[in-house]
Short mmCIF file of C-alpha atoms (C1' of nucleotides) in Angstrom, two decimals:
data_model
loop_
_atom_site.label_atom_id
_atom_site.label_comp_id
_atom_site.label_asym_id
_atom_site.label_seq_id
_atom_site.Cartn_x
_atom_site.Cartn_y
_atom_site.Cartn_z
CA MET L 1082 -12.24 74.10 -47.54
CA SER L 1083 -15.76 72.79 -47.96
CA THR L 1084 -18.24 75.40 -46.83
CA ALA L 1085 -20.90 75.75 -49.44
CA PRO L 1086 -21.67 79.15 -50.85
CA PRO L 1087 -25.12 80.39 -50.03
CA ALA L 1088 -28.09 81.13 -52.16
CA PRO L 1089 -28.32 84.62 -50.82
CA THR L 1090 -31.41 86.71 -50.45
CA GLY L 1091 -33.67 85.88 -53.28
CA THR L 1092 -35.66 88.94 -52.26
CA PRO L 1093 -35.61 91.87 -54.63
CA PRO L 1094 -34.32 95.20 -53.43
CA ASP L 1095 -37.05 96.70 -51.32
CA SER L 1096 -35.98 100.27 -51.85
CA ALA L 1097 -32.38 101.16 -52.45
CA GLY L 1098 -31.48 100.28 -55.98
CA ASN L 1099 -33.24 98.72 -58.91
CA PRO L 1100 -30.47 97.70 -61.27
CA ALA L 1101 -32.82 96.80 -64.09
CA GLU L 1102 -32.20 99.71 -66.39
CA SER L 1103 -28.93 99.67 -68.23
CA ALA L 1104 -28.62 102.59 -70.57
CA GLY L 1105 -29.29 106.03 -69.23
CA SER L 1106 -32.42 107.01 -67.36
CA ALA L 1107 -31.23 109.21 -64.52
CA ALA L 1108 -27.69 107.94 -64.75
CA PRO L 1109 -25.07 110.37 -66.04
CA ALA L 1110 -24.43 108.63 -69.34
CA ALA L 1111 -22.18 105.75 -68.49
CA PRO L 1112 -18.68 106.73 -69.58
CA ASP L 1113 -17.70 103.49 -71.24
CA THR L 1114 -20.52 103.32 -73.77
CA PRO L 1115 -19.74 105.97 -76.35
CA PRO L 1116 -22.41 106.53 -79.01
CA GLY L 1117 -20.22 104.85 -81.58
CA GLY L 1118 -19.65 101.15 -80.97
CA VAL L 1119 -22.19 100.55 -78.23
CA PRO L 1120 -22.66 96.90 -77.39
CA ALA L 1121 -26.41 96.84 -77.99
CA ARG L 1122 -26.91 93.50 -76.33
CA SER L 1123 -30.22 92.03 -75.40
CA PRO L 1124 -30.95 91.50 -71.71
CA ALA L 1125 -30.66 87.77 -72.28
CA GLU L 1126 -27.29 88.14 -73.92
CA THR L 1127 -26.13 90.41 -71.16
CA ARG L 1128 -27.20 87.90 -68.57
CA GLU L 1129 -25.30 85.12 -70.30
CA LEU L 1130 -22.25 87.31 -70.42
CA VAL L 1131 -22.43 88.15 -66.75
CA GLU L 1132 -22.92 84.52 -65.89
CA ALA L 1133 -19.90 83.53 -67.95
CA ILE L 1134 -17.85 86.11 -66.10
CA GLU L 1135 -19.03 84.86 -62.75
CA TRP L 1136 -18.26 81.27 -63.60
CA LEU L 1137 -14.75 82.37 -64.39
CA PHE L 1138 -14.46 83.98 -60.98
CA PHE L 1139 -15.63 80.89 -59.12
CA ALA L 1140 -13.66 78.51 -61.30
CA TYR L 1141 -10.45 80.42 -60.77
CA ARG L 1142 -11.07 80.61 -57.06
CA ASP L 1143 -11.20 76.83 -56.79
CA PHE L 1144 -8.60 76.23 -59.47
CA THR L 1145 -5.98 77.92 -57.33
CA SER L 1146 -7.05 76.28 -54.09
CA ASP L 1147 -5.31 72.92 -54.63
CA PRO L 1148 -1.77 74.23 -55.02
CA ASP L 1149 -2.37 76.84 -52.35
CA GLU L 1150 -2.82 74.14 -49.76
CA ILE L 1151 0.32 72.30 -50.77
CA LEU L 1152 2.33 75.50 -50.90
CA HIS L 1153 1.30 76.18 -47.35
CA GLU L 1154 3.15 73.03 -46.23
CA TYR L 1155 6.33 74.46 -47.67
CA GLY L 1156 5.68 77.90 -46.23
CA PHE L 1157 5.39 79.30 -49.72
CA GLY L 1158 2.69 81.26 -51.51
CA ARG L 1159 1.18 81.60 -54.91
CA ALA L 1160 4.05 83.72 -56.10
CA HIS L 1161 6.44 80.85 -55.51
CA HIS L 1162 4.18 78.54 -57.46
CA ARG L 1163 4.21 80.80 -60.47
CA VAL L 1164 7.99 80.97 -60.45
CA ILE L 1165 8.36 77.23 -59.99
CA HIS L 1166 5.90 76.59 -62.76
CA PHE L 1167 7.52 78.79 -65.36
CA VAL L 1168 11.05 77.78 -64.49
CA GLY L 1169 9.93 74.18 -64.86
CA ARG L 1170 8.37 74.93 -68.20
CA HIS L 1171 11.36 76.89 -69.47
CA PRO L 1172 14.54 75.51 -67.98
CA GLY L 1173 17.30 78.04 -68.35
CA ILE L 1174 14.91 80.97 -68.43
CA THR L 1175 16.41 84.34 -67.57
CA VAL L 1176 15.22 86.66 -64.87
CA ALA L 1177 14.19 89.25 -67.44
CA ASP L 1178 12.00 86.79 -69.30
CA LEU L 1179 10.41 85.65 -66.09
CA LEU L 1180 9.65 89.25 -65.24
CA ASN L 1181 7.94 89.71 -68.58
CA ILE L 1182 5.78 86.67 -68.06
CA LEU L 1183 4.76 87.42 -64.53
CA ARG L 1184 4.41 91.17 -65.01
CA ILE L 1185 5.73 91.99 -61.59
CA THR L 1186 8.68 94.07 -60.52
CA LYS L 1187 12.22 92.94 -60.17
CA GLN L 1188 12.02 93.40 -56.42
CA SER L 1189 8.92 91.27 -56.03
CA LEU L 1190 10.48 88.51 -58.07
CA SER L 1191 13.83 88.86 -56.30
CA ARG L 1192 12.32 88.21 -52.92
CA VAL L 1193 10.60 85.04 -54.05
CA LEU L 1194 13.51 83.85 -56.12
CA LYS L 1195 15.93 84.37 -53.29
CA GLU L 1196 13.88 82.09 -51.05
CA LEU L 1197 13.57 79.41 -53.70
CA VAL L 1198 17.27 79.49 -54.49
CA GLY L 1199 18.24 79.69 -50.82
CA GLN L 1200 16.20 76.62 -49.98
CA GLY L 1201 17.47 74.70 -52.94
CA TYR L 1202 14.40 74.49 -55.13
CA ILE L 1203 15.93 76.52 -57.92
CA VAL L 1204 19.51 76.58 -59.12
CA GLN L 1205 21.17 79.39 -61.00
CA LYS L 1206 23.83 79.02 -63.63
CA THR L 1207 25.76 81.83 -65.20
CA GLY L 1208 24.90 82.20 -68.86
CA THR L 1209 27.60 81.09 -71.27
CA LYS L 1210 26.74 83.41 -74.12
CA ASP L 1211 26.00 86.35 -71.85
CA ARG L 1212 27.72 85.96 -68.53
CA ARG L 1213 25.52 88.60 -66.93
CA GLN L 1214 22.53 86.34 -67.15
CA ARG L 1215 21.63 83.93 -64.40
CA LEU L 1216 19.80 81.07 -65.99
CA LEU L 1217 17.24 79.39 -63.79
CA TYR L 1218 16.57 75.69 -63.42
CA LEU L 1219 14.60 73.52 -61.04
CA SER L 1220 16.70 71.29 -58.80
CA ASP L 1221 15.51 67.74 -58.19
CA LYS L 1222 13.86 69.03 -55.06
CA GLY L 1223 12.23 71.77 -57.10
CA MET L 1224 11.01 69.32 -59.69
CA GLU L 1225 9.47 67.21 -57.02
CA MET L 1226 7.62 70.18 -55.61
CA GLU L 1227 6.54 71.17 -59.10
CA ARG L 1228 5.04 67.74 -59.63
CA ARG L 1229 3.22 67.87 -56.35
CA LEU L 1230 1.78 71.28 -57.16
CA ALA L 1231 0.84 70.45 -60.72
CA GLY L 1232 -0.75 67.11 -59.91
CA PRO L 1233 -4.08 68.08 -58.37
CA GLN L 1234 -4.45 71.07 -60.63
CA ARG L 1235 -4.01 68.94 -63.73
CA GLU L 1236 -6.46 66.42 -62.39
CA ARG L 1237 -9.00 69.13 -61.81
CA VAL L 1238 -8.67 70.55 -65.30
CA ALA L 1239 -8.59 67.11 -66.89
CA LYS L 1240 -11.81 66.16 -65.16
CA ALA L 1241 -13.47 69.42 -66.12
CA LEU L 1242 -12.49 69.04 -69.76
CA ALA L 1243 -13.61 65.45 -69.81
CA ALA L 1244 -16.92 66.31 -68.19
CA ALA L 1245 -17.56 69.03 -70.72
CA GLY L 1246 -17.23 66.69 -73.64
CA PRO L 1247 -14.66 66.02 -76.33
CA GLU L 1248 -15.21 69.25 -78.21
CA ALA L 1249 -14.82 71.39 -75.14
CA GLN L 1250 -11.06 71.62 -74.99
CA LYS L 1251 -10.62 73.45 -78.28
CA ALA L 1252 -13.39 75.88 -77.49
CA TRP L 1253 -12.07 76.45 -74.01
CA CYS L 1254 -8.58 77.26 -75.21
CA ALA L 1255 -9.92 79.43 -78.00
CA VAL L 1256 -11.89 81.58 -75.60
CA LEU L 1257 -9.00 81.83 -73.19
CA ALA L 1258 -6.65 82.82 -75.98
CA HIS L 1259 -8.98 85.61 -77.01
CA LEU L 1260 -9.19 86.89 -73.48
CA VAL L 1261 -5.50 87.63 -73.65
CA ASN L 1262 -4.62 91.09 -74.91
CA GLU L 1263 -4.46 91.00 -78.65
CA ASP L 1264 -0.99 92.54 -78.67
CA ASP L 1265 0.36 89.72 -76.55
CA ARG L 1266 -1.61 86.83 -77.92
CA ARG L 1267 0.88 85.56 -80.45
CA ALA L 1268 3.79 85.87 -78.09
CA VAL L 1269 1.90 84.03 -75.39
CA GLU L 1270 0.98 81.33 -77.83
CA ALA L 1271 4.60 80.91 -78.83
CA LEU L 1272 5.62 80.87 -75.21
CA ILE L 1273 3.10 78.21 -74.32
CA SER L 1274 3.93 75.92 -77.18
CA ASN L 1275 7.65 76.24 -76.55
CA GLY L 1276 7.54 75.05 -72.98
CA TYR L 1277 8.72 71.74 -71.62
CA VAL L 1278 6.27 69.36 -70.09
CA SER L 1279 7.33 67.30 -67.10
CA MET J 1485 0.15 97.91 -69.84
CA SER J 1486 1.39 96.84 -73.25
CA THR J 1487 4.76 95.20 -72.94
CA ALA J 1488 4.75 91.99 -74.88
CA PRO J 1489 5.71 88.79 -73.15
CA PRO J 1490 8.89 87.24 -74.44
CA ALA J 1491 9.60 84.01 -76.16
CA PRO J 1492 12.11 83.01 -73.56
CA THR J 1493 15.11 80.80 -74.07
CA GLY J 1494 14.20 78.18 -76.51
CA THR J 1495 17.47 76.55 -75.53
CA PRO J 1496 17.23 73.29 -73.66
CA PRO J 1497 18.77 72.98 -70.22
CA ASP J 1498 22.47 72.55 -70.70
CA SER J 1499 23.08 70.78 -67.45
CA ALA J 1500 20.95 71.39 -64.39
CA GLY J 1501 17.68 69.66 -64.92
CA ASN J 1502 16.24 67.71 -67.76
CA PRO J 1503 12.52 67.66 -67.07
CA ALA J 1504 11.79 65.14 -69.77
CA GLU J 1505 11.26 62.14 -67.57
CA SER J 1506 8.06 62.20 -65.59
CA ALA J 1507 7.73 59.11 -63.47
CA GLY J 1508 10.63 58.16 -61.28
CA SER J 1509 14.18 57.77 -62.36
CA ALA J 1510 16.17 59.31 -59.53
CA ALA J 1511 13.18 61.12 -58.10
CA PRO J 1512 11.78 59.85 -54.80
CA ALA J 1513 8.44 58.55 -56.10
CA ALA J 1514 6.24 61.60 -56.54
CA PRO J 1515 3.85 61.70 -53.61
CA ASP J 1516 0.67 62.49 -55.52
CA THR J 1517 0.68 59.54 -57.87
CA PRO J 1518 -0.36 56.56 -55.78
CA PRO J 1519 -0.35 53.20 -57.60
CA GLY J 1520 -4.13 53.16 -57.61
CA GLY J 1521 -5.79 55.79 -59.76
CA VAL J 1522 -2.76 57.09 -61.60
CA PRO J 1523 -3.62 59.42 -64.46
CA ALA J 1524 -1.82 57.45 -67.14
CA ARG J 1525 -1.88 60.24 -69.67
CA SER J 1526 0.11 60.25 -72.85
CA PRO J 1527 2.78 62.92 -73.21
CA ALA J 1528 0.60 64.62 -75.82
CA GLU J 1529 -2.37 64.67 -73.49
CA THR J 1530 -0.24 65.99 -70.69
CA ARG J 1531 1.06 68.75 -72.89
CA GLU J 1532 -2.45 69.78 -73.88
CA LEU J 1533 -3.44 69.84 -70.26
CA VAL J 1534 -0.51 71.99 -69.26
CA GLU J 1535 -1.19 74.34 -72.12
CA ALA J 1536 -4.83 74.68 -71.11
CA ILE J 1537 -3.72 75.54 -67.60
CA GLU J 1538 -1.30 78.13 -68.84
CA TRP J 1539 -3.88 79.75 -71.08
CA LEU J 1540 -6.06 80.08 -68.03
CA PHE J 1541 -3.28 81.85 -66.19
CA PHE J 1542 -2.65 84.34 -68.97
CA ALA J 1543 -6.33 84.87 -69.70
CA TYR J 1544 -7.10 85.61 -66.08
CA ARG J 1545 -4.16 87.96 -65.86
CA ASP J 1546 -5.52 90.11 -68.66
CA PHE J 1547 -9.16 89.59 -67.74
CA THR J 1548 -8.57 91.37 -64.45
CA SER J 1549 -6.48 94.14 -65.93
CA ASP J 1550 -9.32 96.29 -67.29
CA PRO J 1551 -11.16 96.83 -64.02
CA ASP J 1552 -7.88 97.13 -62.14
CA GLU J 1553 -7.04 100.27 -64.07
CA ILE J 1554 -10.41 101.85 -63.45
CA LEU J 1555 -10.34 100.92 -59.79
CA HIS J 1556 -7.06 102.72 -59.49
CA GLU J 1557 -8.77 106.01 -60.41
CA TYR J 1558 -11.05 105.56 -57.43
CA GLY J 1559 -8.22 104.51 -55.15
CA PHE J 1560 -9.76 101.09 -54.80
CA GLY J 1561 -8.49 97.59 -55.43
CA ARG J 1562 -9.70 94.28 -56.66
CA ALA J 1563 -11.32 93.51 -53.34
CA HIS J 1564 -13.61 96.50 -53.76
CA HIS J 1565 -14.55 95.32 -57.22
CA ARG J 1566 -15.60 91.93 -55.96
CA VAL J 1567 -17.81 93.48 -53.31
CA ILE J 1568 -19.34 95.97 -55.73
CA HIS J 1569 -19.99 93.22 -58.22
CA PHE J 1570 -21.75 90.85 -55.88
CA VAL J 1571 -23.75 93.54 -54.13
CA GLY J 1572 -24.87 94.70 -57.56
CA ARG J 1573 -25.84 91.20 -58.52
CA HIS J 1574 -27.64 90.50 -55.27
CA PRO J 1575 -29.18 93.69 -53.95
CA GLY J 1576 -30.00 93.27 -50.30
CA ILE J 1577 -27.35 90.62 -49.77
CA THR J 1578 -26.24 90.11 -46.19
CA VAL J 1579 -22.71 90.33 -44.92
CA ALA J 1580 -22.70 86.65 -44.08
CA ASP J 1581 -23.69 85.65 -47.59
CA LEU J 1582 -21.05 87.90 -49.04
CA LEU J 1583 -18.46 86.29 -46.79
CA ASN J 1584 -19.48 82.89 -48.06
CA ILE J 1585 -19.12 83.96 -51.66
CA LEU J 1586 -15.80 85.69 -51.31
CA ARG J 1587 -14.29 83.21 -48.86
CA ILE J 1588 -12.44 85.83 -46.94
CA THR J 1589 -12.60 86.77 -43.30
CA LYS J 1590 -15.01 89.18 -41.71
CA GLN J 1591 -12.18 91.59 -41.04
CA SER J 1592 -10.97 91.69 -44.59
CA LEU J 1593 -14.49 92.30 -45.81
CA SER J 1594 -15.17 94.85 -43.08
CA ARG J 1595 -12.31 97.04 -44.11
CA VAL J 1596 -13.36 97.14 -47.73
CA LEU J 1597 -17.03 97.50 -46.93
CA LYS J 1598 -16.38 100.36 -44.54
CA GLU J 1599 -14.61 102.31 -47.26
CA LEU J 1600 -17.33 101.65 -49.79
CA VAL J 1601 -20.09 102.62 -47.38
CA GLY J 1602 -18.15 105.61 -46.09
CA GLN J 1603 -17.65 106.97 -49.56
CA GLY J 1604 -21.25 106.38 -50.51
CA TYR J 1605 -20.92 103.54 -53.02
CA ILE J 1606 -22.85 101.09 -50.91
CA VAL J 1607 -25.79 101.73 -48.63
CA GLN J 1608 -26.84 99.58 -45.72
CA LYS J 1609 -30.38 98.99 -44.57
CA THR J 1610 -31.38 97.18 -41.43
CA GLY J 1611 -33.18 93.96 -42.25
CA THR J 1612 -36.91 93.95 -41.61
CA LYS J 1613 -37.31 90.27 -40.87
CA ASP J 1614 -34.09 90.07 -38.90
CA ARG J 1615 -33.05 93.44 -37.62
CA ARG J 1616 -29.51 92.24 -36.90
CA GLN J 1617 -28.81 91.98 -40.58
CA ARG J 1618 -27.44 94.89 -42.56
CA LEU J 1619 -28.64 94.45 -46.10
CA LEU J 1620 -26.33 95.85 -48.72
CA TYR J 1621 -27.28 97.81 -51.84
CA LEU J 1622 -25.43 99.84 -54.40
CA SER J 1623 -26.15 103.54 -54.34
CA ASP J 1624 -26.57 105.38 -57.63
CA LYS J 1625 -22.91 106.27 -57.38
CA GLY J 1626 -22.10 102.63 -56.73
CA MET J 1627 -24.16 101.52 -59.70
CA GLU J 1628 -22.34 103.93 -61.92
CA MET J 1629 -18.99 102.59 -60.78
CA GLU J 1630 -20.24 99.05 -61.24
CA ARG J 1631 -21.17 99.83 -64.83
CA ARG J 1632 -17.81 101.38 -65.51
CA LEU J 1633 -16.02 98.35 -64.09
CA ALA J 1634 -18.21 95.80 -65.81
CA GLY J 1635 -18.12 97.45 -69.21
CA PRO J 1636 -14.65 96.64 -70.50
CA GLN J 1637 -14.65 93.24 -68.88
CA ARG J 1638 -17.90 92.31 -70.56
CA GLU J 1639 -16.61 93.56 -73.86
CA ARG J 1640 -13.51 91.46 -73.51
CA VAL J 1641 -15.44 88.32 -72.72
CA ALA J 1642 -18.05 89.01 -75.40
CA LYS J 1643 -15.35 89.39 -78.00
CA ALA J 1644 -13.57 86.25 -76.86
CA LEU J 1645 -16.76 84.21 -76.98
CA ALA J 1646 -17.66 85.59 -80.37
CA ALA J 1647 -14.19 84.91 -81.74
CA ALA J 1648 -14.33 81.34 -80.52
CA GLY J 1649 -17.51 80.60 -82.41
CA PRO J 1650 -21.15 80.07 -81.56
CA GLU J 1651 -20.68 76.77 -79.79
CA ALA J 1652 -17.95 78.07 -77.56
CA GLN J 1653 -20.05 79.65 -74.87
CA LYS J 1654 -21.71 76.47 -73.71
CA ALA J 1655 -18.45 74.59 -73.68
CA TRP J 1656 -16.71 77.41 -71.87
CA CYS J 1657 -19.28 77.55 -69.10
CA ALA J 1658 -19.38 73.79 -68.83
CA VAL J 1659 -15.65 73.56 -68.26
CA LEU J 1660 -15.67 76.41 -65.78
CA ALA J 1661 -18.54 74.87 -63.87
CA HIS J 1662 -16.62 71.62 -63.56
CA LEU J 1663 -13.58 73.43 -62.26
CA VAL J 1664 -15.62 74.51 -59.28
CA ASN J 1665 -15.49 72.13 -56.33
CA GLU J 1666 -18.15 69.52 -56.80
CA ASP J 1667 -19.60 70.17 -53.36
CA ASP J 1668 -20.24 73.78 -54.22
CA ARG J 1669 -21.19 73.49 -57.84
CA ARG J 1670 -24.94 73.38 -57.45
CA ALA J 1671 -24.98 76.20 -54.95
CA VAL J 1672 -22.81 78.34 -57.19
CA GLU J 1673 -25.06 77.59 -60.12
CA ALA J 1674 -28.11 78.64 -58.14
CA LEU J 1675 -26.33 81.75 -56.99
CA ILE J 1676 -25.33 82.72 -60.49
CA SER J 1677 -28.73 82.20 -62.00
CA ASN J 1678 -30.42 84.09 -59.19
CA GLY J 1679 -28.47 87.28 -59.65
CA TYR J 1680 -29.69 90.53 -61.10
CA VAL J 1681 -28.19 91.88 -64.28
CA SER J 1682 -27.67 95.57 -64.72
"C1'" DT H 1104 36.42 104.11 -73.37
"C1'" DT H 1105 31.84 105.07 -72.67
"C1'" DT H 1106 27.34 103.54 -72.49
"C1'" DT H 1107 23.91 100.16 -72.09
"C1'" DT H 1108 22.17 96.04 -70.24
"C1'" DA H 1109 21.20 92.06 -66.79
"C1'" DG H 1110 20.80 91.60 -62.46
"C1'" DG H 1111 20.94 92.48 -57.29
"C1'" DT H 1112 19.88 95.17 -53.18
"C1'" DC H 1113 18.19 98.42 -49.62
"C1'" DA H 1114 14.46 101.07 -47.57
"C1'" DG H 1115 9.88 101.85 -47.28
"C1'" DC H 1116 4.95 101.91 -48.69
"C1'" DC H 1117 0.30 99.85 -49.82
"C1'" DA H 1118 -3.43 96.39 -50.46
"C1'" DT H 1119 -5.36 92.53 -48.87
"C1'" DG H 1120 -5.28 88.51 -46.74
"C1'" DT H 1121 -4.87 86.15 -41.81
"C1'" DT H 1122 -5.94 85.10 -36.37
"C1'" DG H 1123 -7.78 85.94 -31.87
"C1'" DA H 1124 -10.37 88.33 -28.71
"C1'" DC H 1125 -14.13 90.95 -27.59
"C1'" DA H 1126 -18.64 94.06 -27.92
"C1'" DT H 1127 -23.50 94.79 -29.18
"C1'" DA H 1128 -27.91 94.04 -30.66
"C1'" DT H 1129 -31.25 90.95 -31.80
"C1'" DA H 1130 -33.39 86.14 -32.27
"C1'" DT H 1131 -34.34 81.97 -30.45
"C1'" DT H 1132 -34.99 78.62 -27.03
"C1'" DC H 1133 -35.67 76.75 -22.50
"C1'" DG T 1375 -38.01 86.17 -18.53
"C1'" DA T 1376 -33.44 84.30 -18.72
"C1'" DA T 1377 -30.01 82.02 -21.15
"C1'" DT T 1378 -28.00 81.12 -25.39
"C1'" DA T 1379 -27.04 81.57 -30.18
"C1'" DT T 1380 -26.48 84.47 -34.16
"C1'" DA T 1381 -25.28 88.66 -37.24
"C1'" DT T 1382 -22.34 92.02 -37.30
"C1'" DG T 1383 -18.65 95.26 -35.99
"C1'" DT T 1384 -14.16 96.30 -34.03
"C1'" DC T 1385 -9.35 96.38 -32.19
"C1'" DA T 1386 -4.62 94.79 -32.39
"C1'" DA T 1387 -1.18 92.42 -34.68
"C1'" DC T 1388 0.82 90.09 -38.39
"C1'" DA T 1389 2.08 87.90 -43.28
"C1'" DT T 1390 2.28 88.02 -48.16
"C1'" DG T 1391 3.15 89.97 -52.22
"C1'" DG T 1392 2.55 93.72 -54.89
"C1'" DC T 1393 4.77 98.62 -55.61
"C1'" DT T 1394 8.46 102.82 -56.12
"C1'" DG T 1395 12.88 104.97 -56.09
"C1'" DA T 1396 17.58 104.93 -55.62
"C1'" DC T 1397 21.77 102.92 -56.16
"C1'" DC T 1398 25.44 99.11 -57.12
"C1'" DT T 1399 28.14 95.65 -59.97
"C1'" DA T 1400 29.65 93.14 -63.80
"C1'" DA T 1401 29.57 92.31 -68.39
"C1'" DA T 1402 28.25 93.39 -73.17
"C1'" DA T 1403 28.03 96.60 -76.91
"C1'" DA T 1404 29.06 100.81 -79.20
#
DNA sequence: TTTTTAGGTCAGCCATGTTGACATATATTC
DNA sequence: GAATATATGTCAACATGGCTGACCTAAAAA
């Protein structure tokens, strides 16, 4: 939980590969840079981009670590967290909607859902309008777990936003929103702003 | 790859759980809010926090989708991408350093590394200072794959940063940096700024 | 009445993580 | 030089959480 990452091998490659050329010297014309809308970024811009990507990797790695530990106590995994989270945010959500959010298969969700229902963290109620639907809700037990899982994660994000200054939150959300596929962006935005907050 | 997420069930919970109360009505005193340093956030602040967290979830989901598709062509998975990425960024990196970055076990890394070396994407060279070490480099083939994987992901991030305005990049990286465990932050920063850029 | 939809279920596969034990070669230290 | 520590690889076994395909039921919709 606390081993520091290294500062690995500051030494340049002594023979195998010099990754300093980007376009096409001997390389077979990189397939994702067609002669139309080529990026045409400066090395400095490229470096900033790569660094931004790497920060995202490391941030996400640690962002998920808090709930992962708590989930372990319950014998659950990340998949359970996602279900608990979205059921908490959208009480009465249907299985189909949950599938669309999580983008996993019915079987994968079924397995997780069965455990959560079986152990009393989630309750199902038959839909009144459409009696085929099984609307999902957190039980009290489920809400308690949800709070435990959300707590440290919220603290982490709150601290990060605070540390980055008052303007950071808007910018942060704007970038994240534009990382989402354009086709989905509006739907995701609606989804997010429709959710309940515990 | 393009199914839109839903706007699920705007209907409030009709019986099972009303998640509108946060502290402790009937709930058994949520275990992660000790009476000392309680967050004490307003409902509006809490909502913003939750929304920021959810944006991160959706952004990361789509952020990883581009390389995932390409990896599939090669018969590889996300684990291979991570290795290719960090070997590309740190030519001559040792196995131990890679383990520290990825935070996985030697066996998990071994499996992936064996495939990448076996299929000629990564080459190993015995260390000169310490001949026990097996320094890792991308082969030409590996560099080509790395470029293919990095391309769409960089485009996505570049577009998102551009769309969020000129100030966004600094704020974005600042928040991400503060999401990383404090103990590791400086080491990660050093690692990131030491890497090579293709 | 027929068809479509929401959901569940079974069987099996794959990718990627885990632990524990052990082997080998090389560095380091006494 | 001998003992120990380190870098790395390897085997066996297992867990989680994805996946596919096939098939079932009940209820809604046509």
